[in-house]
Amino acid sequence: MDKDSINQVIEGGLLPRRALLKASALGLAGSFVVPVRASQDWMTHAGEPQGEYGQPSPFARLKREQTGGHPLGQAAGSSSTPLQDLNGTITPNSLHFERHHSGIPAIDPARHTLTIFGDVRRQLQFSYEDLLAYPMETHQYFLECSGNSFRNTLNAPLDLTAGSLNGLVSGAEWTGVPLHYLLDEAGIDSAARWVIAEGADAAGMTRSLPMKLALDNVMVALYQNGEPLRPAQGYPMRLFVPGSEGNISVKWLHSLKVQGMPAYTRDETAKYTELLTDGKAEMFSLAMGVKSLITSPSGKMTLNRKGIYEVTGLAWSGAGAIRGVEISADGGVNWEPAALQSDARPMALTRFRLPWRWVGQSSILQSRATDTQGNIQPTRTVALARYSAAGFYHYNGIQSWHISNAGVVKNVYV
Amino acid sequence: MFTYKTFVPRCATTGMVLLALSASAIAQPLLDGHNIKPELGRLVPDYQGTIVSGNGSGLPLGQASVEQGERVFNARCAACHGLDGKLAGNQLAGGIGTLATAQPVKTVGSYWPYAPTLYDYIARAMPYNEEKSLSVDEVYGATAYVLYLNGIVKRSEVVSDSTLADIQMPNRDGFIELQQ
């Protein structure tokens, strides 16, 4: 066994992937013996009986973070996925991020309908039962709030976890009816360019969807990770617009108005528009930019030993699939390509991994993603440059984690 | 009960798919599934919906004066937005001319491009936690009063379905539309 291969490091301790493959057999040398006699009390008697709906281990202590609301309307708020506690690319439904403008409605599907009206040959209404009978598709997609990572646009870096800073993004397998099946059935006018989607929540969230997107890969989603949508995610039905800012995937979908013009609703004018330095603002900026972050090691963690760690995280892009992720351990001077997992599907979370040897020195870990359109994730400075200082939507700058000599990991700006 | 013969063969499916899709601009490649649709939509020719667009389409018949609106606003809105609409953190008025500064203040007056959007939003989403409890004329009144607090309409004015779309908002030309 070539023990030196594992000591082969590049700048900052990142291990090239070749070295990892050779070193993988090393661990076997020190195999240890588990006693045959039970040493733990859970080995000596029957555990809890089977249950109706499973719960995570109490030892995993999983919970969403930053569950804050508007001071004058607590149900207008959000909660974020604890990215640092998860692995893989699927967010469990109970931990998918939430953003509501007036709480989570308790909708009885038997009293809920979806109506397509406006510039169509036939105005049509569908029940939930009706939609369940339509042909469906299943895809993995990310969903990211336009305001995700806004805390990193603030002047001073906040010492928070990866999830508290960046957890308004989640990944799931969505199943639903392609929207164009329903639009075709209604028969859209040739001059119709927009579909206005309205939710049945108290806020009546309403957004204008360009027809070319509506006819492409948008679906009326009915299932998330195999089970009917959770109320917080739009039960019984939501629009799902892959790759676009989360707000346009209107939850609790109950009407679709087909027309020639956008509606210019409050949530696509007053909100979800990006103010630029010159006072103009971008409207209908739907696609989420290419982005990544290291979820481990990450903010609020402490490295309590020197040696090998797996640097891992998530990457995604609204413009396509992730082509590559590079990692730097020296604040962006040297970059090493990471291994990509989970097939790097278009508009889906992609997991990346790279081994790293921490030698007990202060380091700055960063990841930088590139998508199949050739878009490269910008530095924080570049990501902020065009926008007004008060802007906070669509921030996709590189996330930097500082590791102190003592192993304490903290959010920093580079 | 299904028998084998009740299934539509995949090859037949593909042919029908092409026909069915010819109405939409972008034909989808057939993925793993099929797309034989049950066509269950029920005709609802009279459905109007409640979506009001920036150009005023969809506005219901109605009207109110600024003074009528003041009563609505003070009773139903001021607690959360301030009597002058300037309660910090939930500001509806002021900020005109600040967008290009280091501290832009986005309000209905300084930022919103279309007046009918204000009707649409108040009708669907306000008062917070008592949504959709106002009458059409009360919504026109609240709309008129918020515009008045921003100096966009005069105290003597009446706002209605036929005037709202013509009200020029200060930041009407402040947006770059990325999807047009």
Coordinates of C-alpha atoms in Angstrom, one line a residue:
Chain A
M1 CA 0.0 0.0 0.0
D2 CA 1.4 3.3 -1.1
K3 CA 1.0 5.3 2.1
D4 CA 2.5 8.4 0.5
S5 CA -0.3 8.8 -1.9
I6 CA -2.6 10.1 0.8
N7 CA 0.0 12.6 1.8
Q8 CA 0.0 14.0 -1.8
V9 CA -1.6 17.3 -1.4
I10 CA -2.1 20.4 -3.4
E11 CA -2.2 24.0 -2.1
G12 CA -4.2 24.2 1.1
G13 CA -4.5 20.5 1.7
L14 CA -7.0 19.5 -1.0
L15 CA -6.4 16.0 -2.1
P16 CA -6.6 15.3 -5.8
R17 CA -9.2 12.7 -6.5
R18 CA -6.6 10.2 -7.9
A19 CA -4.9 10.1 -4.5
L20 CA -8.2 9.3 -2.8
L21 CA -8.9 6.3 -4.9
K22 CA -5.5 4.7 -4.0
A23 CA -5.9 5.5 -0.4
S24 CA -9.3 4.0 0.0
A25 CA -8.1 0.6 0.9
L26 CA -6.1 1.9 3.9
G27 CA -8.9 1.8 6.4
L28 CA -9.2 -1.9 6.2
A29 CA -5.8 -2.5 7.9
G30 CA -7.1 -1.4 11.3
S31 CA -10.4 -3.4 11.4
F32 CA -11.7 -3.9 14.9
V33 CA -13.7 -6.6 16.6
V34 CA -17.3 -6.1 17.8
P35 CA -18.1 -8.2 20.8
V36 CA -20.7 -10.9 20.2
R37 CA -22.4 -10.1 23.5
A38 CA -24.6 -7.1 23.4
S39 CA -23.1 -4.0 25.0
Q40 CA -25.9 -1.6 24.4
D41 CA -29.3 -1.7 26.1
W42 CA -31.1 -1.4 22.7
M43 CA -29.7 -4.8 21.8
T44 CA -31.4 -6.6 24.7
H45 CA -35.1 -6.0 24.3
A46 CA -37.7 -5.2 21.6
G47 CA -37.7 -1.6 20.5
E48 CA -40.7 0.7 19.7
P49 CA -43.4 -1.0 17.6
Q50 CA -44.0 -0.1 14.0
G51 CA -45.9 3.2 13.5
E52 CA -48.1 4.9 11.0
Y53 CA -45.9 7.8 9.9
G54 CA -42.2 7.6 10.5
Q55 CA -40.1 10.1 12.5
P56 CA -36.4 10.8 12.4
S57 CA -34.1 9.7 15.2
P58 CA -34.3 12.0 18.2
F59 CA -30.5 11.9 18.1
A60 CA -30.4 13.4 14.6
R61 CA -32.1 16.5 16.0
L62 CA -33.1 17.9 12.6
K63 CA -34.9 21.2 12.4
R64 CA -35.5 24.1 10.1
E65 CA -33.7 27.3 10.9
Q66 CA -34.4 31.0 10.7
T67 CA -38.2 30.5 11.1
G68 CA -38.9 34.2 11.3
G69 CA -41.9 36.2 10.1
H70 CA -42.9 39.8 9.4
P71 CA -43.2 41.7 12.7
L72 CA -46.8 42.6 11.9
G73 CA -47.7 39.3 10.3
Q74 CA -45.8 36.3 11.7
A75 CA -47.3 34.0 9.0
A76 CA -45.6 36.1 6.3
G77 CA -42.2 34.5 6.8
S78 CA -39.8 31.7 6.0
S79 CA -37.9 28.8 7.4
S80 CA -34.7 27.3 5.9
T81 CA -33.4 23.8 5.2
P82 CA -30.6 22.8 7.6
L83 CA -28.2 22.1 4.7
Q84 CA -25.3 21.3 7.0
D85 CA -27.2 18.3 8.6
L86 CA -28.2 16.7 5.3
N87 CA -26.4 14.7 2.6
G88 CA -27.3 13.5 -0.9
T89 CA -29.5 15.7 -3.0
I90 CA -33.1 15.2 -1.8
T91 CA -34.5 17.3 1.0
P92 CA -36.9 15.4 3.2
N93 CA -40.4 16.9 3.0
S94 CA -40.4 17.9 6.6
L95 CA -37.2 20.0 6.1
H96 CA -38.0 21.6 2.7
F97 CA -37.7 25.4 3.1
E98 CA -40.9 27.4 3.4
R99 CA -41.8 30.9 2.4
H100 CA -45.4 32.0 2.8
H101 CA -47.0 35.5 2.5
S102 CA -50.0 34.8 4.7
G103 CA -49.5 31.4 6.3
I104 CA -50.4 27.9 5.2
P105 CA -54.0 27.4 4.2
A106 CA -55.8 24.2 5.3
I107 CA -57.3 23.3 1.9
D108 CA -59.9 20.5 1.6
P109 CA -59.1 19.1 -1.9
A110 CA -62.8 18.2 -2.4
R111 CA -63.6 21.9 -2.3
H112 CA -60.6 23.1 -4.4
T113 CA -60.6 23.6 -8.1
L114 CA -58.2 24.8 -10.8
T115 CA -59.7 27.0 -13.4
I116 CA -58.1 28.0 -16.7
F117 CA -59.7 31.2 -18.1
G118 CA -59.1 34.3 -20.2
D119 CA -57.8 34.0 -23.8
V120 CA -58.7 30.4 -24.4
R121 CA -61.2 28.6 -26.6
R122 CA -62.9 26.9 -23.7
Q123 CA -62.7 28.0 -20.1
L124 CA -62.1 24.8 -18.1
Q125 CA -62.3 23.8 -14.5
F126 CA -60.5 20.8 -13.0
S127 CA -61.0 19.1 -9.6
Y128 CA -58.1 17.5 -7.7
E129 CA -59.6 14.1 -8.6
D130 CA -59.6 15.1 -12.3
L131 CA -55.9 15.9 -12.2
L132 CA -55.0 12.7 -10.5
A133 CA -56.3 10.9 -13.6
Y134 CA -53.9 12.8 -16.0
P135 CA -50.6 11.4 -17.2
M136 CA -47.8 12.6 -15.0
E137 CA -44.1 13.1 -15.1
T138 CA -41.5 12.8 -12.3
H139 CA -38.4 14.9 -12.1
Q140 CA -35.8 16.0 -9.6
Y141 CA -35.5 19.8 -9.3
F142 CA -34.2 22.3 -6.9
L143 CA -36.4 25.1 -5.6
E144 CA -34.8 28.3 -4.5
C145 CA -36.3 31.4 -3.0
S146 CA -35.3 34.5 -4.9
G147 CA -34.2 35.9 -1.5
N148 CA -32.0 33.0 -0.6
S149 CA -28.6 33.9 0.9
F150 CA -29.7 37.6 1.2
R151 CA -27.9 37.6 4.6
N152 CA -24.6 37.4 2.7
T153 CA -25.5 40.7 0.9
L154 CA -25.4 42.5 4.2
N155 CA -22.4 44.7 5.0
A156 CA -20.9 42.4 7.7
P157 CA -20.8 38.6 7.6
L158 CA -23.1 36.9 10.0
D159 CA -21.8 34.0 12.0
L160 CA -24.5 31.5 11.1
T161 CA -24.9 27.9 9.8
A162 CA -24.9 27.0 6.1
G163 CA -28.7 26.5 6.4
S164 CA -29.4 29.7 8.2
L165 CA -27.4 31.6 5.5
N166 CA -28.3 29.7 2.4
G167 CA -31.1 27.3 3.3
L168 CA -33.9 28.8 1.2
V169 CA -33.0 26.2 -1.3
S170 CA -34.1 22.5 -1.3
G171 CA -34.2 19.6 -3.7
A172 CA -37.0 17.2 -4.3
E173 CA -38.5 14.7 -6.7
W174 CA -41.7 16.4 -8.0
T175 CA -44.5 14.5 -9.8
G176 CA -47.3 16.2 -11.6
V177 CA -49.3 16.9 -14.8
P178 CA -47.4 18.8 -17.5
L179 CA -49.1 22.2 -17.6
H180 CA -49.3 22.2 -21.4
Y181 CA -51.7 19.2 -21.3
L182 CA -54.2 21.4 -19.5
L183 CA -53.5 24.5 -21.6
D184 CA -53.9 22.4 -24.8
E185 CA -57.2 21.1 -23.6
A186 CA -58.4 24.7 -23.0
G187 CA -57.0 25.8 -26.4
I188 CA -54.8 29.0 -25.9
D189 CA -55.3 31.9 -28.3
S190 CA -52.4 32.4 -30.6
A191 CA -51.8 36.0 -29.3
A192 CA -51.6 34.8 -25.6
R193 CA -48.1 35.4 -24.3
W194 CA -48.6 35.0 -20.5
V195 CA -50.3 32.8 -18.0
I196 CA -51.2 34.4 -14.7
A197 CA -51.1 31.9 -11.8
E198 CA -53.0 32.6 -8.7
G199 CA -52.9 30.8 -5.3
A200 CA -55.8 30.0 -3.0
D201 CA -54.0 31.2 0.2
A202 CA -55.1 34.3 2.1
A203 CA -52.3 36.3 0.3
G204 CA -53.7 35.1 -3.0
M205 CA -50.2 35.0 -4.4
T206 CA -50.3 35.8 -8.1
R207 CA -47.5 35.7 -10.6
S208 CA -47.2 36.1 -14.4
L209 CA -45.5 33.2 -16.2
P210 CA -44.2 33.7 -19.8
M211 CA -46.1 31.4 -22.2
K212 CA -42.8 30.0 -23.6
L213 CA -42.0 28.7 -20.1
A214 CA -45.5 27.6 -19.4
L215 CA -45.4 25.3 -22.5
D216 CA -42.0 24.0 -21.8
N217 CA -41.3 22.0 -18.6
V218 CA -43.7 23.5 -16.1
M219 CA -46.0 21.1 -14.3
V220 CA -49.0 21.2 -11.9
A221 CA -47.2 19.3 -9.1
L222 CA -49.3 17.0 -7.0
Y223 CA -46.6 14.9 -5.2
Q224 CA -43.3 15.7 -3.6
N225 CA -40.8 12.9 -2.9
G226 CA -43.5 10.4 -3.5
E227 CA -46.2 11.7 -1.2
P228 CA -49.0 14.2 -1.8
L229 CA -47.7 17.7 -1.4
R230 CA -47.5 18.9 2.2
P231 CA -49.8 21.9 3.0
A232 CA -46.7 24.1 3.4
Q233 CA -45.8 23.2 -0.2
G234 CA -49.1 23.9 -1.8
Y235 CA -51.4 21.0 -1.1
P236 CA -53.4 19.9 -3.0
M237 CA -51.6 21.4 -6.1
R238 CA -48.9 23.9 -6.9
L239 CA -47.3 25.2 -10.1
F240 CA -43.7 24.0 -10.5
V241 CA -41.4 26.1 -12.7
P242 CA -38.0 24.4 -12.8
G243 CA -35.0 26.6 -12.5
S244 CA -37.0 29.8 -11.8
E245 CA -37.2 31.8 -8.5
G246 CA -39.4 29.9 -6.1
N247 CA -42.1 32.5 -5.8
I248 CA -43.4 31.8 -9.3
S249 CA -44.0 28.2 -8.5
V250 CA -47.4 29.4 -7.0
K251 CA -48.6 27.2 -4.2
W252 CA -52.3 26.2 -3.6
L253 CA -52.8 26.9 -7.4
H254 CA -56.4 27.7 -8.1
S255 CA -56.6 29.7 -11.3
L256 CA -54.6 30.3 -14.4
K257 CA -55.5 33.3 -16.6
V258 CA -54.3 33.3 -20.1
Q259 CA -53.6 36.7 -21.6
G260 CA -51.5 38.9 -23.9
M261 CA -49.8 40.9 -21.2
P262 CA -48.2 40.2 -17.8
A263 CA -50.5 41.1 -14.9
Y264 CA -47.8 43.2 -13.1
T265 CA -48.9 42.0 -9.7
R266 CA -47.5 43.4 -6.5
D267 CA -45.2 40.3 -6.2
E268 CA -43.6 40.9 -9.6
T269 CA -43.3 44.7 -9.3
A270 CA -43.0 45.9 -5.6
K271 CA -41.3 42.6 -4.7
Y272 CA -39.1 40.1 -6.6
T273 CA -37.6 42.8 -8.8
E274 CA -33.9 43.8 -8.6
L275 CA -33.0 47.4 -8.0
L276 CA -29.8 48.4 -9.8
T277 CA -27.3 51.0 -8.8
D278 CA -28.8 53.6 -11.2
G279 CA -32.3 53.3 -9.6
K280 CA -33.8 51.2 -12.4
A281 CA -35.0 47.7 -11.5
E282 CA -35.1 44.4 -13.4
M283 CA -38.5 42.7 -13.6
F284 CA -39.3 39.1 -14.5
S285 CA -35.8 38.0 -13.6
L286 CA -36.9 34.5 -13.2
A287 CA -33.9 32.2 -13.8
M288 CA -31.8 31.4 -10.7
G289 CA -28.1 31.9 -11.3
V290 CA -25.4 29.2 -11.1
K291 CA -24.6 28.6 -7.5
S292 CA -22.9 26.3 -5.0
L293 CA -21.9 26.2 -1.4
I294 CA -19.9 23.8 0.9
T295 CA -22.3 22.3 3.4
S296 CA -19.5 20.6 5.4
P297 CA -17.3 21.9 6.9
S298 CA -19.5 24.9 7.3
G299 CA -20.5 27.7 9.6
K300 CA -20.8 27.0 13.4
M301 CA -18.9 23.7 13.0
T302 CA -15.6 23.0 14.7
L303 CA -13.0 20.6 13.4
N304 CA -11.9 18.8 16.5
R305 CA -9.0 16.8 14.9
K306 CA -6.4 17.3 12.2
G307 CA -6.5 15.0 9.3
I308 CA -8.7 14.0 6.4
Y309 CA -12.2 15.5 5.9
E310 CA -14.6 15.3 3.1
V311 CA -15.4 18.7 1.7
T312 CA -18.9 18.4 0.4
G313 CA -21.7 20.6 -0.8
L314 CA -24.4 21.4 -3.3
A315 CA -24.5 23.1 -6.7
W316 CA -27.3 24.0 -9.0
S317 CA -28.3 26.3 -11.8
G318 CA -31.5 27.6 -13.3
A319 CA -29.9 27.5 -16.7
G320 CA -29.1 23.8 -17.0
A321 CA -27.1 21.1 -15.3
I322 CA -23.9 21.6 -13.3
R323 CA -20.8 20.8 -15.4
G324 CA -18.2 21.2 -12.7
V325 CA -17.5 22.4 -9.2
E326 CA -14.0 23.5 -8.0
I327 CA -12.9 23.9 -4.5
S328 CA -10.3 26.2 -3.0
A329 CA -8.8 25.9 0.5
D330 CA -6.7 29.1 0.3
G331 CA -9.4 31.7 -0.3
G332 CA -9.6 31.4 -4.1
V333 CA -5.9 31.3 -5.2
N334 CA -5.8 27.6 -6.2
W335 CA -8.8 25.6 -7.3
E336 CA -9.2 21.8 -7.5
P337 CA -12.1 20.0 -9.3
A338 CA -14.5 18.1 -7.0
A339 CA -16.3 14.9 -7.9
L340 CA -19.9 15.4 -8.9
Q341 CA -22.6 13.0 -7.9
S342 CA -26.2 12.2 -8.7
D343 CA -26.0 12.5 -12.5
A344 CA -25.9 16.3 -12.5
R345 CA -29.4 16.6 -13.7
P346 CA -30.7 19.9 -15.2
M347 CA -32.1 22.3 -12.7
A348 CA -31.5 19.9 -9.8
L349 CA -29.2 19.9 -6.8
T350 CA -25.9 18.2 -7.5
R351 CA -23.7 16.9 -4.7
F352 CA -20.0 17.5 -4.9
R353 CA -17.2 16.0 -2.8
L354 CA -13.4 16.3 -2.4
P355 CA -11.1 15.0 0.3
W356 CA -9.1 17.6 2.2
R357 CA -6.4 17.3 4.8
W358 CA -6.6 19.9 7.5
V359 CA -3.2 20.4 9.1
G360 CA -4.4 22.7 11.8
Q361 CA -3.9 25.9 9.9
S362 CA -6.2 28.8 9.3
S363 CA -7.8 28.2 5.8
I364 CA -10.6 29.6 3.7
L365 CA -12.8 27.0 2.0
Q366 CA -14.8 28.0 -1.1
S367 CA -16.7 26.3 -3.9
R368 CA -17.3 27.6 -7.4
A369 CA -19.8 26.0 -9.8
T370 CA -20.0 26.1 -13.6
D371 CA -23.1 25.1 -15.5
T372 CA -23.6 23.5 -18.9
Q373 CA -24.3 27.0 -20.4
G374 CA -20.8 28.0 -19.3
N375 CA -22.0 30.3 -16.6
I376 CA -19.5 30.5 -13.7
Q377 CA -20.5 31.4 -10.1
P378 CA -19.3 34.9 -9.4
T379 CA -17.3 36.1 -6.4
R380 CA -19.4 38.1 -3.8
T381 CA -18.0 41.4 -5.1
V382 CA -18.9 40.6 -8.7
A383 CA -22.3 39.3 -7.7
L384 CA -23.2 42.5 -5.8
A385 CA -21.6 45.0 -8.2
R386 CA -24.6 45.7 -10.5
Y387 CA -27.2 45.9 -7.8
S388 CA -28.3 48.6 -5.4
A389 CA -26.8 48.3 -1.9
A390 CA -30.3 47.6 -0.7
G391 CA -30.9 44.8 -3.1
F392 CA -31.1 41.2 -1.9
Y393 CA -32.7 39.0 -4.5
H394 CA -30.9 36.5 -6.7
Y395 CA -27.6 36.6 -4.8
N396 CA -25.4 33.8 -6.0
G397 CA -21.9 34.9 -4.9
I398 CA -19.2 32.4 -3.7
Q399 CA -19.7 31.3 0.0
S400 CA -16.5 31.5 2.0
W401 CA -15.9 29.6 5.2
H402 CA -12.9 30.5 7.4
I403 CA -11.3 27.8 9.5
S404 CA -9.3 29.1 12.4
N405 CA -6.2 27.5 13.8
A406 CA -8.5 26.1 16.5
G407 CA -10.8 24.6 13.8
V408 CA -13.7 27.0 14.3
V409 CA -15.6 27.4 11.0
K410 CA -17.1 30.9 10.3
N411 CA -18.8 32.7 7.5
V412 CA -16.5 35.4 6.0
Y413 CA -16.3 37.7 3.1
V414 CA -13.2 37.4 0.9
Chain B
M1 CA -61.6 -4.8 -15.2
F2 CA -58.6 -4.0 -17.4
T3 CA -57.6 -6.6 -19.9
Y4 CA -54.4 -6.5 -21.9
K5 CA -56.4 -5.2 -24.9
T6 CA -57.6 -2.1 -23.0
F7 CA -54.1 -0.7 -22.9
V8 CA -53.1 1.7 -25.7
P9 CA -49.9 0.4 -27.3
R10 CA -47.0 2.8 -26.9
C11 CA -46.5 3.1 -30.6
A12 CA -50.1 4.2 -31.0
T13 CA -49.5 6.6 -28.2
T14 CA -46.7 8.4 -30.0
G15 CA -48.8 9.0 -33.0
M16 CA -51.6 10.5 -31.0
V17 CA -49.2 12.6 -29.0
L18 CA -48.0 14.4 -32.1
L19 CA -51.6 15.2 -33.0
A20 CA -52.6 16.3 -29.6
L21 CA -49.6 18.6 -29.2
S22 CA -49.9 20.4 -32.5
A23 CA -51.8 23.2 -30.7
S24 CA -49.0 24.1 -28.5
A25 CA -45.9 26.0 -29.7
I26 CA -43.4 23.7 -28.2
A27 CA -43.7 20.0 -28.7
Q28 CA -42.4 17.9 -25.9
P29 CA -40.4 14.8 -26.6
L30 CA -42.2 11.8 -25.1
L31 CA -40.3 10.8 -22.0
D32 CA -40.8 7.5 -20.1
G33 CA -44.5 7.9 -19.8
H34 CA -47.4 8.4 -22.2
N35 CA -49.7 11.3 -22.7
I36 CA -53.1 10.0 -23.4
K37 CA -55.3 12.4 -21.6
P38 CA -58.7 11.9 -20.1
E39 CA -59.9 15.5 -21.0
L40 CA -61.8 16.0 -17.8
G41 CA -62.0 19.8 -17.8
R42 CA -65.6 21.1 -17.2
L43 CA -66.7 24.1 -19.2
V44 CA -67.0 27.3 -17.1
P45 CA -67.8 30.0 -19.7
D46 CA -68.9 32.6 -17.2
Y47 CA -65.8 32.4 -14.9
Q48 CA -64.4 35.9 -14.4
G49 CA -61.8 35.4 -11.7
T50 CA -60.4 38.3 -9.6
I51 CA -57.1 39.0 -11.3
V52 CA -56.6 42.8 -12.0
S53 CA -53.7 43.6 -14.4
G54 CA -51.5 46.6 -14.5
N55 CA -53.5 48.1 -17.4
G56 CA -56.7 47.9 -15.4
S57 CA -58.2 44.9 -17.1
G58 CA -60.2 42.9 -14.6
L59 CA -61.1 45.9 -12.4
P60 CA -64.7 45.5 -11.0
L61 CA -67.2 48.4 -11.3
G62 CA -66.8 50.7 -8.3
Q63 CA -65.5 54.0 -7.0
A64 CA -64.6 55.9 -3.8
S65 CA -63.3 59.3 -2.9
V66 CA -60.1 60.0 -1.0
E67 CA -62.2 61.1 2.0
Q68 CA -64.2 57.9 2.0
G69 CA -60.9 56.1 1.7
E70 CA -59.4 57.9 4.7
R71 CA -62.1 56.4 6.9
V72 CA -61.3 52.9 5.6
F73 CA -57.6 53.4 6.0
N74 CA -57.7 54.8 9.5
A75 CA -60.0 52.0 10.7
R76 CA -58.6 49.0 8.8
C77 CA -55.0 49.8 7.8
A78 CA -53.4 52.4 10.0
A79 CA -52.6 50.1 12.9
C80 CA -50.1 48.2 10.8
H81 CA -49.0 50.9 8.3
G82 CA -49.3 54.1 10.4
L83 CA -51.9 56.9 10.0
D84 CA -49.6 58.5 7.5
G85 CA -48.6 55.2 5.8
K86 CA -45.1 55.6 6.9
L87 CA -44.7 53.1 9.8
A88 CA -41.1 52.0 9.6
G89 CA -40.8 48.4 8.3
N90 CA -44.2 48.5 6.6
Q91 CA -44.1 51.8 4.8
L92 CA -46.6 52.5 2.0
A93 CA -45.8 56.2 1.4
G94 CA -42.8 58.4 0.8
G95 CA -39.4 57.6 -0.6
I96 CA -40.0 59.2 -4.0
G97 CA -36.7 60.0 -5.6
T98 CA -34.6 57.7 -3.4
L99 CA -34.2 54.7 -5.7
A100 CA -30.8 55.6 -7.0
T101 CA -29.4 56.6 -3.6
A102 CA -27.5 54.5 -1.1
Q103 CA -30.7 54.1 1.0
P104 CA -33.5 53.5 -1.4
V105 CA -37.0 53.5 0.2
K106 CA -39.4 51.4 -1.9
T107 CA -43.1 52.3 -1.4
V108 CA -46.2 52.4 -3.5
G109 CA -45.4 56.0 -4.4
S110 CA -41.7 55.6 -5.0
Y111 CA -41.5 52.1 -6.7
W112 CA -44.8 50.7 -7.9
P113 CA -45.3 51.1 -11.7
Y114 CA -49.1 50.6 -12.0
A115 CA -52.0 52.0 -9.9
P116 CA -54.4 49.1 -10.6
T117 CA -51.9 46.7 -9.0
L118 CA -52.6 48.5 -5.7
Y119 CA -56.3 47.7 -6.1
D120 CA -55.5 44.1 -6.9
Y121 CA -53.2 43.7 -4.0
I122 CA -55.4 45.3 -1.3
A123 CA -58.4 43.3 -2.6
R124 CA -56.6 40.0 -2.4
A125 CA -54.2 40.4 0.4
M126 CA -55.2 43.2 2.9
P127 CA -56.0 43.8 5.6
Y128 CA -53.5 41.2 6.7
N129 CA -55.2 38.4 8.5
E130 CA -58.6 39.7 7.5
E131 CA -58.0 39.3 3.8
K132 CA -61.0 39.8 1.4
S133 CA -63.1 41.4 4.1
L134 CA -63.4 44.8 2.3
S135 CA -66.2 45.7 -0.2
V136 CA -65.2 46.7 -3.7
D137 CA -65.8 50.4 -2.9
E138 CA -63.8 50.1 0.3
V139 CA -60.9 48.7 -1.7
Y140 CA -61.2 51.7 -4.1
G141 CA -61.2 53.9 -1.1
A142 CA -58.1 52.4 0.5
T143 CA -56.4 52.5 -2.9
A144 CA -57.3 56.2 -3.3
Y145 CA -56.0 57.1 0.2
V146 CA -52.7 55.3 -0.3
L147 CA -52.2 57.2 -3.6
Y148 CA -53.2 60.4 -1.8
L149 CA -50.6 59.8 1.0
N150 CA -48.0 59.5 -1.7
G151 CA -49.1 62.8 -3.3
I152 CA -50.3 61.0 -6.5
V153 CA -54.0 62.0 -6.3
K154 CA -55.5 65.1 -4.7
R155 CA -57.7 65.1 -1.6
S156 CA -60.7 66.1 -3.7
E157 CA -60.4 63.2 -6.1
V158 CA -62.5 60.1 -6.7
V159 CA -60.9 56.9 -7.9
S160 CA -62.9 54.4 -9.9
D161 CA -62.6 51.5 -12.3
S162 CA -62.5 54.0 -15.2
T163 CA -59.8 56.3 -13.8
L164 CA -57.4 54.0 -12.0
A165 CA -55.5 52.8 -15.0
D166 CA -54.9 56.4 -16.2
I167 CA -53.1 57.5 -13.0
Q168 CA -49.5 58.0 -13.8
M169 CA -47.2 56.4 -11.1
P170 CA -43.9 58.2 -10.5
N171 CA -41.8 55.1 -11.2
R172 CA -43.8 54.0 -14.2
D173 CA -40.7 53.8 -16.4
G174 CA -38.3 52.5 -13.8
F175 CA -38.3 48.8 -14.9
I176 CA -36.4 46.7 -17.3
E177 CA -38.6 43.7 -18.4
L178 CA -36.4 40.7 -18.9
Q179 CA -39.0 38.5 -20.5
Q180 CA -40.4 40.8 -23.2

